[in-house]
GROMACS .gro file of N, CA and C in nm:
model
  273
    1UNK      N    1  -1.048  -3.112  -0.962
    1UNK     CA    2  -0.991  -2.979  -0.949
    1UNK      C    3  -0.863  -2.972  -1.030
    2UNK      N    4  -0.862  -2.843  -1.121
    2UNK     CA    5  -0.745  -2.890  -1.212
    2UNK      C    6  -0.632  -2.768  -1.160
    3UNK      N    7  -0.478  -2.807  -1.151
    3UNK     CA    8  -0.395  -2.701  -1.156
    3UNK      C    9  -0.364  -2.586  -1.222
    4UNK      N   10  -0.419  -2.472  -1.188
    4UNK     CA   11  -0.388  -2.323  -1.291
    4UNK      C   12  -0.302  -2.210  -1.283
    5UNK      N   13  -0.245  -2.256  -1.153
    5UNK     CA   14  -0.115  -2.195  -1.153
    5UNK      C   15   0.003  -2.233  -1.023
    6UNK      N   16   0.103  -2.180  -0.988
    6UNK     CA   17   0.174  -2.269  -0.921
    6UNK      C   18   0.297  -2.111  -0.914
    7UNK      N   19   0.383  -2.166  -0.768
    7UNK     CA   20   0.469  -2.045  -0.791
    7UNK      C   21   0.583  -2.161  -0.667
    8UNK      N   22   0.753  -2.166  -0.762
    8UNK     CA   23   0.836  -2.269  -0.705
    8UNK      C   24   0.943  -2.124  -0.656
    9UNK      N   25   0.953  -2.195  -0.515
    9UNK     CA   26   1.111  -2.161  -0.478
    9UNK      C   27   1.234  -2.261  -0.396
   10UNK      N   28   1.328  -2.174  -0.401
   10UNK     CA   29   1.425  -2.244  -0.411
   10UNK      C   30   1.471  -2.189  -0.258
   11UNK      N   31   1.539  -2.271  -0.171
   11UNK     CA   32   1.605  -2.203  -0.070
   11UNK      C   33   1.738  -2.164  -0.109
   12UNK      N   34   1.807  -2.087  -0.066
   12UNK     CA   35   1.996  -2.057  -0.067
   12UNK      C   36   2.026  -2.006   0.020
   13UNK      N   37   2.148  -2.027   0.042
   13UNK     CA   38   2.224  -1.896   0.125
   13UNK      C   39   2.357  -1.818   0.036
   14UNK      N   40   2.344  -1.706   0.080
   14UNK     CA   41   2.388  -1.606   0.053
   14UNK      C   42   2.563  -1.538   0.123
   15UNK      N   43   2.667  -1.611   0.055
   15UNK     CA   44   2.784  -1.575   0.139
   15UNK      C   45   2.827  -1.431   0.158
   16UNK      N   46   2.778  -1.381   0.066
   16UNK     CA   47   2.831  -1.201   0.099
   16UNK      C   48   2.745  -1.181   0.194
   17UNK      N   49   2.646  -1.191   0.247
   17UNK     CA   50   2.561  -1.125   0.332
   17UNK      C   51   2.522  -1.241   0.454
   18UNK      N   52   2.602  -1.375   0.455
   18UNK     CA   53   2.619  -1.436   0.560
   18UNK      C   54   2.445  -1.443   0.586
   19UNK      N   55   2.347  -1.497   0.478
   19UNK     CA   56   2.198  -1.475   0.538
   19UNK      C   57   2.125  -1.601   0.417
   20UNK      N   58   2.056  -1.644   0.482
   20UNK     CA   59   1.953  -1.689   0.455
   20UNK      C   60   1.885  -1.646   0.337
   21UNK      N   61   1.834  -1.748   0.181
   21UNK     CA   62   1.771  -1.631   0.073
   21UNK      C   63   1.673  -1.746   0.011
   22UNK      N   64   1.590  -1.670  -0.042
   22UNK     CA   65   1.459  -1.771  -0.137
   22UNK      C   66   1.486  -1.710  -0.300
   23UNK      N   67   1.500  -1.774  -0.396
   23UNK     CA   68   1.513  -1.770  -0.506
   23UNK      C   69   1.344  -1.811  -0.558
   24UNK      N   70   1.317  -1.732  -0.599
   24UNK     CA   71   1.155  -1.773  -0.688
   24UNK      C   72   1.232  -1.798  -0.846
   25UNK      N   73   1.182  -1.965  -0.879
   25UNK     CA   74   1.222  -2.025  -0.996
   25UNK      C   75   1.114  -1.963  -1.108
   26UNK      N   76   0.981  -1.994  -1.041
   26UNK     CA   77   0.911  -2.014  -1.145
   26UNK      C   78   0.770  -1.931  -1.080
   27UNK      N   79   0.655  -1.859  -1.163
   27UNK     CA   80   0.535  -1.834  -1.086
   27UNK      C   81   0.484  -1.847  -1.246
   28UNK      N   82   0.385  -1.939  -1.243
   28UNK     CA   83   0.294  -1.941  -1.330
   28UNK      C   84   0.099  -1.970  -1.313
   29UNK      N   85   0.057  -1.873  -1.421
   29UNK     CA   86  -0.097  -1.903  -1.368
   29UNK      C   87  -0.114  -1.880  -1.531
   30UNK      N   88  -0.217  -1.984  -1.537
   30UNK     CA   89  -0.283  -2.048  -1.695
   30UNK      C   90  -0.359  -1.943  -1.729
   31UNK      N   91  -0.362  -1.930  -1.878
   31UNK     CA   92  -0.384  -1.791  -1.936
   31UNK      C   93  -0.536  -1.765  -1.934
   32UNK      N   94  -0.606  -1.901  -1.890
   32UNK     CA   95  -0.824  -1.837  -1.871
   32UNK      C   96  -0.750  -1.752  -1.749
   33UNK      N   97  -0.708  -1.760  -1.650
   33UNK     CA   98  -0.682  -1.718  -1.508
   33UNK      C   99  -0.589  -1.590  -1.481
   34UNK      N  100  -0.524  -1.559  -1.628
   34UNK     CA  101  -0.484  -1.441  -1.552
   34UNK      C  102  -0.567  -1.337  -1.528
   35UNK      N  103  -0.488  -1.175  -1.450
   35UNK     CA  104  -0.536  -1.069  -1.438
   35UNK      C  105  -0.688  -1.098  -1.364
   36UNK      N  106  -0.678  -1.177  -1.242
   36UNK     CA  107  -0.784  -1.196  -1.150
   36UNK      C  108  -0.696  -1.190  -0.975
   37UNK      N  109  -0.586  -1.115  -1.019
   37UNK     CA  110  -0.510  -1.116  -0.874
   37UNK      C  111  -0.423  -1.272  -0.819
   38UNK      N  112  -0.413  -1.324  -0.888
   38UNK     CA  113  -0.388  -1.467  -0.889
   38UNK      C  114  -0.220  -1.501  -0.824
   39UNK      N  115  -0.174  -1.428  -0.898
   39UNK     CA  116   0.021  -1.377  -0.947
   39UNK      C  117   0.026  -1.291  -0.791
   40UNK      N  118  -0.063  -1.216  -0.793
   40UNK     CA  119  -0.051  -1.103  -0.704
   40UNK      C  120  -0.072  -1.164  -0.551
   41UNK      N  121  -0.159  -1.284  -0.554
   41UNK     CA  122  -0.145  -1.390  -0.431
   41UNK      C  123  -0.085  -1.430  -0.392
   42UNK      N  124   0.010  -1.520  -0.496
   42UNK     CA  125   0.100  -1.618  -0.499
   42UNK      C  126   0.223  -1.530  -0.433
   43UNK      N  127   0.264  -1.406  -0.510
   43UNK     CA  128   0.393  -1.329  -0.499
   43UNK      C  129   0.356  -1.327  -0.333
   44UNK      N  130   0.231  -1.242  -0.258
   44UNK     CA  131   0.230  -1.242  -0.113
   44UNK      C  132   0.293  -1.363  -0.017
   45UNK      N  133   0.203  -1.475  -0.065
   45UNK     CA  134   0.247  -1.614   0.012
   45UNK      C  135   0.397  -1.594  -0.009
   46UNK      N  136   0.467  -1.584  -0.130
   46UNK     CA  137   0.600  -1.590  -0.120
   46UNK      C  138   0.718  -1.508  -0.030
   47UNK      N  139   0.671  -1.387  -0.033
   47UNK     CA  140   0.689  -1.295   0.021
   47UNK      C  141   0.697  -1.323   0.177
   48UNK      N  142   0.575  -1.357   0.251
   48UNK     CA  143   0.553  -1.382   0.374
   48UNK      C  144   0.613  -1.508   0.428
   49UNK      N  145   0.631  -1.604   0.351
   49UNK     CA  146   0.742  -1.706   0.391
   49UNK      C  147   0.880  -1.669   0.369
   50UNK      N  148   0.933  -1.589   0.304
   50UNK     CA  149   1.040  -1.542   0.374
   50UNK      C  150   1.047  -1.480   0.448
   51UNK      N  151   0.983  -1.374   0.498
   51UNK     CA  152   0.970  -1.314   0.621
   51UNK      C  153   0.970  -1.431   0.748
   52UNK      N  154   0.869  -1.518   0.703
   52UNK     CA  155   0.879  -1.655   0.845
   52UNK      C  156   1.006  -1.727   0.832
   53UNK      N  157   1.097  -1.728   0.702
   53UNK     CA  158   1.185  -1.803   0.746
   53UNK      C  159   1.286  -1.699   0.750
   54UNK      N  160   1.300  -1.616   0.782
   54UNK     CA  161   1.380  -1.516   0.853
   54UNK      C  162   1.507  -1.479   0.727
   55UNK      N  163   1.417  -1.504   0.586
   55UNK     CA  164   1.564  -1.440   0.512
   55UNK      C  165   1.578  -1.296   0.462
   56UNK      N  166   1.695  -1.263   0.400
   56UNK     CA  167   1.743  -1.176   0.411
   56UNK      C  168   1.673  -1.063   0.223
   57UNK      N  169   1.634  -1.192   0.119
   57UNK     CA  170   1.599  -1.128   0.013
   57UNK      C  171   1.517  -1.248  -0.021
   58UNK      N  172   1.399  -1.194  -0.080
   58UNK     CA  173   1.370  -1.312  -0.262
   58UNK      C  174   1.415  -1.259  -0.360
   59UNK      N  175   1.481  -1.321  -0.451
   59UNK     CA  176   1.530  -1.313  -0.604
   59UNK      C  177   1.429  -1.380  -0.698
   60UNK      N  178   1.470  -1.306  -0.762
   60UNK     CA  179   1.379  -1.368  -0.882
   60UNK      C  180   1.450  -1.255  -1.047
   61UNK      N  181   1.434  -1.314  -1.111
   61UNK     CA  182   1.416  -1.272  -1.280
   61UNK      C  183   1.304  -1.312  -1.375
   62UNK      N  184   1.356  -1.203  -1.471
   62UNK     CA  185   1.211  -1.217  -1.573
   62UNK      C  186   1.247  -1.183  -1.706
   63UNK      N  187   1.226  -1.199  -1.802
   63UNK     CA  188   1.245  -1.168  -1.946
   63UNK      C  189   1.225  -0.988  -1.955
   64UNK      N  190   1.290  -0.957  -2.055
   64UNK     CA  191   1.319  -0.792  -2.119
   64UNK      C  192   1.198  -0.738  -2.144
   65UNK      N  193   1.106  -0.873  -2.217
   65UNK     CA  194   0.971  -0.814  -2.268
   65UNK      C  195   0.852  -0.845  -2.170
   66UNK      N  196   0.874  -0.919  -2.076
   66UNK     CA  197   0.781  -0.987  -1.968
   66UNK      C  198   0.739  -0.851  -1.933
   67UNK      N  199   0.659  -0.720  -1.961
   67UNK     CA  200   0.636  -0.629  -1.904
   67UNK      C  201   0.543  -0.663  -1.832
   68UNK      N  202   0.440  -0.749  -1.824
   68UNK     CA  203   0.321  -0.754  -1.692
   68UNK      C  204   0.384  -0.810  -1.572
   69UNK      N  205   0.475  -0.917  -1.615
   69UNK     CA  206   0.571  -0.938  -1.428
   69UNK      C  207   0.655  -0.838  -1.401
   70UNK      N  208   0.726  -0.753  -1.492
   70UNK     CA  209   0.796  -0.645  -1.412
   70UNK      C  210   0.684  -0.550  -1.383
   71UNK      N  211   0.613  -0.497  -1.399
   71UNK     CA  212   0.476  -0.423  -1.376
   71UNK      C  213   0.437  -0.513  -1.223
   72UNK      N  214   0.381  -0.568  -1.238
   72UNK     CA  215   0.365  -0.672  -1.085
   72UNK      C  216   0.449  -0.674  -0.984
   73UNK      N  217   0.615  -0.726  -1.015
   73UNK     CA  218   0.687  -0.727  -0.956
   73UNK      C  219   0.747  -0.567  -0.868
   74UNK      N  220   0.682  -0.470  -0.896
   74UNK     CA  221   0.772  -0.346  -0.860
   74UNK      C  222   0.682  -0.266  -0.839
   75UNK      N  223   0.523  -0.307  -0.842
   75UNK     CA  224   0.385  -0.303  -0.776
   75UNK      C  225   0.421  -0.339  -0.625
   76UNK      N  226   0.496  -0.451  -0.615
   76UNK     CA  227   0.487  -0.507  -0.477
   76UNK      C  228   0.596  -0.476  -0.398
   77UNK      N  229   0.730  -0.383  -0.455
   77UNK     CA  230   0.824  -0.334  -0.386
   77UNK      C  231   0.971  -0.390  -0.421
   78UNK      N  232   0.917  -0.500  -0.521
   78UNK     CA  233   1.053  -0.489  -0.632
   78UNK      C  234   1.152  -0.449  -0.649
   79UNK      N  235   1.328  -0.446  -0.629
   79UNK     CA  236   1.354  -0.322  -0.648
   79UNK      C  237   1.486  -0.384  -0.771
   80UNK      N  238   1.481  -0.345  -0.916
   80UNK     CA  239   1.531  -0.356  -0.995
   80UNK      C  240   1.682  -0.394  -0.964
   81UNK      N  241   1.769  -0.525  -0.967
   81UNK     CA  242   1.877  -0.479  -0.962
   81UNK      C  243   1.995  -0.460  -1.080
   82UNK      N  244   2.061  -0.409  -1.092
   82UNK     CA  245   2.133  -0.418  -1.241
   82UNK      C  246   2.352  -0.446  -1.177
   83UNK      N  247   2.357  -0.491  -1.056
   83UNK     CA  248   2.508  -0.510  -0.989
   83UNK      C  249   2.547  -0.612  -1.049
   84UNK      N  250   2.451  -0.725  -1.125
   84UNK     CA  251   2.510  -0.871  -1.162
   84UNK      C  252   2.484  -0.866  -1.285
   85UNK      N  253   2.570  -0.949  -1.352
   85UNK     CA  254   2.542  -1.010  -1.538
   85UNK      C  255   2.545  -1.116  -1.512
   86UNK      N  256   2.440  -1.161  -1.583
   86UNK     CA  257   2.412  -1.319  -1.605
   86UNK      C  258   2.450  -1.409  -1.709
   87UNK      N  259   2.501  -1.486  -1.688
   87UNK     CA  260   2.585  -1.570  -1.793
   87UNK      C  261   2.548  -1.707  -1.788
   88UNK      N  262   2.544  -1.783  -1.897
   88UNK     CA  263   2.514  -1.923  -1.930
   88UNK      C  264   2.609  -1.995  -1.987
   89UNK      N  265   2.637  -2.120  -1.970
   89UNK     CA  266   2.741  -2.172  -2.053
   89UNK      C  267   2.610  -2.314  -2.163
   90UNK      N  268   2.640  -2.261  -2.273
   90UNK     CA  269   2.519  -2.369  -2.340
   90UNK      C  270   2.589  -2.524  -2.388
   91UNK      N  271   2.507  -2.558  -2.380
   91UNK     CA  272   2.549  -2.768  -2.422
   91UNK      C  273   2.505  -2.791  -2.516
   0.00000   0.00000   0.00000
């Protein structure tokens, strides 16, 4: 049985909101496999374990051009945020 897709999170907590949070790192499904509801699984399971572990948000990001995960992502109740800039320091 071979691996075709996979979806990682991260636990955190959240000091402004004193709560509990799941960061989704990564959701990937191998390109024979997309657009068979696959993403759209994975995002549920994710979804519903935070609900069981009683947190307060999932986070997640996506690329400018990634239009099929923001399409997906805001399918499922998504809600765009634009309060933070993201910054990197490179090595």
């Amino acid at each position: 049985m071979a691996l075709f897709s996979f979806i990682q999170l991260y636990p955190t907590f959240s000091s402004v909101s004193i709560s509990k949070a799941w960061i989704l790192n990564d959701l990937y499904v191998d390109k024979d496999h997309r657009r068979q509801g696959i993403a759209e699984h994975l995002m549920t399971k994710a979804i519903e374990w935070g609900q069981i572990t009683q947190a307060k948000y999932l986070a997640l990001e996506t690329g400018l051009d990634n239009l099929a995960a923001q399409t997906l992502y805001k399918r499922m109740g998504f809600i765009e945020q634009n309060q933070t800039m993201f910054f990197e320091f490179p090595y």
